[in-house]
Amino acid sequence: MDPAAGGFSEEQFREACAELQQPALAGADWQLLVETLGISIYRLLDQQTGLYEYKVSGALEDCPPALLADVHMDLDYRRQWDQYVKELYEKECDGKTVVYWEVKYPFPMSNRDYVYIRQRRELDVDGRKIHVILAQSTSMPQFPERPGVIRVKGYKQSLAIESDGKKGSKVFMYYFDNPGGQIPSWLINWAAKNGVPNFLKDMAKACQIYLKKT
């Protein structure tokens, strides 16, 4: 199924599960960018665009899979714990649930915003219970571009989560977007090396607070 038409294919969900078992890094120039806090981050340069794709794998202790997936899906809660969120909400458009997300960028750069669809499923793979969340950019007339904010095109994310056999989660994430405009390479490197681990650390902390709230 065409993701732009409001859904994701079975194959896309299965691919995320397979990468959770073993990230597919062979056959392309994936580079290990950083290893920190039990998380490994790889990136692949697209020679044509100069943009990077990212794969993240590792474990988050004390965050059970279902809880981690719930926290990831809860947009109201994310507005509380993610300091980079300017605006984030869901809206029904033509029978589809569409997410609008504006991200704060450091001065003097313009903020970026995203319009995307997402889907969460629970899969049984050879007796392993895996939570998969897929997200992809879409274009909707109900979300016109805003002055002073750059619309991100080509956003794509997959997240697969299963138990680490203890109290935590084993996680795989694929991520790509085209932020548009001129972003200095130091910021791109900082975001990958520090932003992603910090985001996962914040999410782990958010899981603990979420647990107490519910």
Short mmCIF file of C-alpha atoms in Angstrom, two decimals:
data_model
loop_
_atom_site.label_atom_id
_atom_site.label_comp_id
_atom_site.label_asym_id
_atom_site.label_seq_id
_atom_site.Cartn_x
_atom_site.Cartn_y
_atom_site.Cartn_z
CA MET A 1 0.00 0.00 0.00
CA ASP A 2 1.15 3.50 -0.79
CA PRO A 3 2.03 5.22 2.50
CA ALA A 4 0.78 8.52 1.11
CA ALA A 5 -2.62 6.87 0.70
CA GLY A 6 -2.87 6.35 4.45
CA GLY A 7 -1.16 3.09 5.30
CA PHE A 8 2.01 1.04 5.43
CA SER A 9 2.75 -2.34 3.89
CA GLU A 10 3.19 -5.58 5.79
CA GLU A 11 6.71 -5.72 4.35
CA GLN A 12 7.64 -2.41 6.00
CA PHE A 13 6.61 -3.74 9.40
CA ARG A 14 8.52 -7.00 8.82
CA GLU A 15 11.65 -5.11 7.73
CA ALA A 16 11.69 -3.17 11.01
CA CYS A 17 11.38 -6.46 12.94
CA ALA A 18 14.27 -7.99 10.97
CA GLU A 19 16.51 -4.99 11.68
CA LEU A 20 15.72 -5.24 15.39
CA GLN A 21 17.18 -8.74 15.28
CA GLN A 22 20.20 -7.60 13.25
CA PRO A 23 20.60 -4.12 11.69
CA ALA A 24 21.21 -4.45 7.94
CA LEU A 25 24.54 -2.65 7.52
CA ALA A 26 26.20 -4.78 4.85
CA GLY A 27 26.39 -3.81 1.18
CA ALA A 28 26.46 -0.07 1.86
CA ASP A 29 28.86 2.38 3.47
CA TRP A 30 27.18 2.57 6.86
CA GLN A 31 29.56 4.20 9.36
CA LEU A 32 29.46 3.72 13.10
CA LEU A 33 29.06 7.30 14.30
CA VAL A 34 28.93 6.85 18.06
CA GLU A 35 28.42 4.26 20.79
CA THR A 36 27.06 5.61 24.06
CA LEU A 37 24.75 4.55 26.91
CA GLY A 38 24.29 1.11 25.32
CA ILE A 39 23.19 2.66 22.02
CA SER A 40 24.99 2.41 18.64
CA ILE A 41 24.28 5.01 15.95
CA TYR A 42 25.16 4.39 12.29
CA ARG A 43 24.81 6.74 9.34
CA LEU A 44 24.87 6.43 5.57
CA LEU A 45 25.62 9.34 3.25
CA ASP A 46 23.44 9.77 0.18
CA GLN A 47 26.00 11.03 -2.36
CA GLN A 48 23.37 12.75 -4.52
CA THR A 49 21.72 14.85 -1.81
CA GLY A 50 24.52 15.03 0.80
CA LEU A 51 21.97 13.95 3.42
CA TYR A 52 22.34 11.13 5.93
CA GLU A 53 20.15 8.18 6.81
CA TYR A 54 20.49 6.92 10.38
CA LYS A 55 20.09 3.58 12.11
CA VAL A 56 20.08 3.33 15.89
CA SER A 57 20.18 0.10 17.88
CA GLY A 58 20.66 -0.81 21.50
CA ALA A 59 18.83 -1.21 24.79
CA LEU A 60 16.96 1.02 27.19
CA GLU A 61 16.97 -0.35 30.72
CA ASP A 62 13.89 -0.15 32.95
CA CYS A 63 11.60 0.73 30.03
CA PRO A 64 9.30 -2.19 29.13
CA PRO A 65 8.39 -2.38 25.41
CA ALA A 66 4.66 -1.59 25.70
CA LEU A 67 5.40 1.40 27.94
CA LEU A 68 8.06 2.72 25.54
CA ALA A 69 5.64 2.41 22.60
CA ASP A 70 2.86 4.15 24.60
CA VAL A 71 5.17 7.06 25.51
CA HIS A 72 6.35 7.37 21.88
CA MET A 73 2.73 7.54 20.66
CA ASP A 74 1.45 9.95 23.33
CA LEU A 75 1.77 13.38 21.69
CA ASP A 76 0.21 15.30 24.61
CA TYR A 77 2.81 13.83 26.94
CA ARG A 78 5.67 14.47 24.53
CA ARG A 79 4.87 18.18 24.60
CA GLN A 80 5.73 18.03 28.30
CA TRP A 81 9.05 16.19 28.18
CA ASP A 82 10.57 17.06 24.78
CA GLN A 83 12.12 20.54 25.04
CA TYR A 84 12.39 20.90 21.24
CA VAL A 85 8.65 20.66 20.60
CA LYS A 86 7.05 23.98 19.65
CA GLU A 87 3.73 22.50 18.52
CA LEU A 88 2.49 18.90 18.20
CA TYR A 89 -1.00 17.55 17.63
CA GLU A 90 -3.13 15.09 15.64
CA LYS A 91 -5.97 15.94 13.30
CA GLU A 92 -8.45 13.85 11.32
CA CYS A 93 -8.16 14.62 7.59
CA ASP A 94 -10.15 12.73 4.95
CA GLY A 95 -10.47 9.69 7.22
CA LYS A 96 -6.76 9.68 8.12
CA THR A 97 -5.10 10.70 11.37
CA VAL A 98 -2.37 13.18 10.49
CA VAL A 99 0.27 14.58 12.86
CA TYR A 100 1.55 18.16 12.76
CA TRP A 101 4.89 18.74 14.52
CA GLU A 102 6.94 21.95 14.74
CA VAL A 103 10.49 21.63 16.05
CA LYS A 104 12.48 24.44 17.66
CA TYR A 105 15.82 25.14 15.95
CA PRO A 106 18.58 27.25 17.51
CA PHE A 107 18.71 30.94 16.62
CA PRO A 108 19.19 32.27 13.94
CA MET A 109 17.84 29.25 12.04
CA SER A 110 14.16 28.84 11.17
CA ASN A 111 12.09 26.23 12.95
CA ARG A 112 11.15 23.12 10.96
CA ASP A 113 7.74 21.49 10.76
CA TYR A 114 6.50 18.06 9.74
CA VAL A 115 3.18 16.71 8.51
CA TYR A 116 3.07 12.93 8.68
CA ILE A 117 1.04 9.78 9.13
CA ARG A 118 1.98 7.01 11.55
CA GLN A 119 0.86 3.53 12.45
CA ARG A 120 1.53 1.25 15.41
CA ARG A 121 1.27 -2.53 15.33
CA GLU A 122 2.14 -5.42 17.60
CA LEU A 123 3.64 -8.39 15.77
CA ASP A 124 4.43 -11.94 16.77
CA VAL A 125 7.68 -13.04 15.13
CA ASP A 126 8.63 -16.61 16.01
CA GLY A 127 7.19 -16.15 19.48
CA ARG A 128 8.80 -12.72 19.98
CA LYS A 129 6.35 -9.92 20.71
CA ILE A 130 7.50 -6.82 18.81
CA HIS A 131 5.99 -3.32 18.86
CA VAL A 132 6.52 -1.48 15.57
CA ILE A 133 5.74 2.19 14.87
CA LEU A 134 6.13 3.55 11.34
CA ALA A 135 5.92 7.21 10.31
CA GLN A 136 6.20 8.96 6.96
CA SER A 137 5.69 12.47 5.55
CA THR A 138 2.48 13.24 3.77
CA SER A 139 1.08 16.34 2.10
CA MET A 140 -2.35 17.65 3.11
CA PRO A 141 -4.07 20.90 2.05
CA GLN A 142 -5.30 21.25 5.67
CA PHE A 143 -1.66 21.91 6.68
CA PRO A 144 -0.34 24.68 4.43
CA GLU A 145 3.26 25.79 4.89
CA ARG A 146 3.73 28.60 7.41
CA PRO A 147 5.79 31.75 6.90
CA GLY A 148 9.12 31.63 8.72
CA VAL A 149 8.97 27.83 9.21
CA ILE A 150 10.62 25.37 6.80
CA ARG A 151 8.53 22.30 5.91
CA VAL A 152 10.51 19.05 6.13
CA LYS A 153 10.04 16.79 3.12
CA GLY A 154 10.84 13.11 2.92
CA TYR A 155 10.58 12.34 6.66
CA LYS A 156 10.66 8.61 7.36
CA GLN A 157 11.02 6.74 10.64
CA SER A 158 10.61 3.17 11.80
CA LEU A 159 10.85 2.02 15.40
CA ALA A 160 10.87 -1.60 16.56
CA ILE A 161 10.84 -2.55 20.25
CA GLU A 162 10.92 -5.86 22.12
CA SER A 163 11.80 -7.03 25.61
CA ASP A 164 15.49 -7.29 26.47
CA GLY A 165 14.61 -10.35 28.59
CA LYS A 166 14.75 -8.29 31.77
CA LYS A 167 12.88 -5.10 32.68
CA GLY A 168 13.96 -3.09 29.67
CA SER A 169 13.67 -2.91 25.90
CA LYS A 170 15.79 -3.77 22.91
CA VAL A 171 15.30 -1.01 20.32
CA PHE A 172 15.95 -0.41 16.61
CA MET A 173 15.23 2.89 14.89
CA TYR A 174 15.66 4.01 11.27
CA TYR A 175 15.46 7.75 10.59
CA PHE A 176 15.68 10.03 7.59
CA ASP A 177 14.52 13.54 6.81
CA ASN A 178 15.40 16.42 4.53
CA PRO A 179 15.41 19.49 6.78
CA GLY A 180 15.78 21.91 3.87
CA GLY A 181 17.67 25.19 4.00
CA GLN A 182 21.32 25.50 4.98
CA ILE A 183 22.11 23.65 8.18
CA PRO A 184 25.74 23.82 9.32
CA SER A 185 27.54 20.46 9.43
CA TRP A 186 28.48 21.00 13.10
CA LEU A 187 24.77 21.03 13.99
CA ILE A 188 24.06 17.91 11.95
CA ASN A 189 26.94 16.11 13.69
CA TRP A 190 25.87 17.38 17.12
CA ALA A 191 22.28 16.26 16.58
CA ALA A 192 23.37 12.76 15.57
CA LYS A 193 26.07 12.28 18.23
CA ASN A 194 24.35 14.02 21.13
CA GLY A 195 20.78 14.82 20.14
CA VAL A 196 19.75 11.20 19.50
CA PRO A 197 21.29 9.72 22.69
CA ASN A 198 19.91 12.63 24.73
CA PHE A 199 16.47 12.13 23.19
CA LEU A 200 16.53 8.42 24.10
CA LYS A 201 17.74 9.26 27.61
CA ASP A 202 14.92 11.81 27.99
CA MET A 203 12.42 9.26 26.68
CA ALA A 204 13.65 6.68 29.21
CA LYS A 205 13.18 9.25 31.97
CA ALA A 206 9.74 10.12 30.57
CA CYS A 207 8.79 6.43 30.76
CA GLN A 208 9.48 6.37 34.50
CA ILE A 209 7.31 9.46 35.10
CA TYR A 210 4.58 8.11 32.79
CA LEU A 211 4.52 4.91 34.84
CA LYS A 212 3.87 6.89 38.03
CA LYS A 213 1.10 8.92 36.35
CA THR A 214 -0.89 5.94 35.05
#
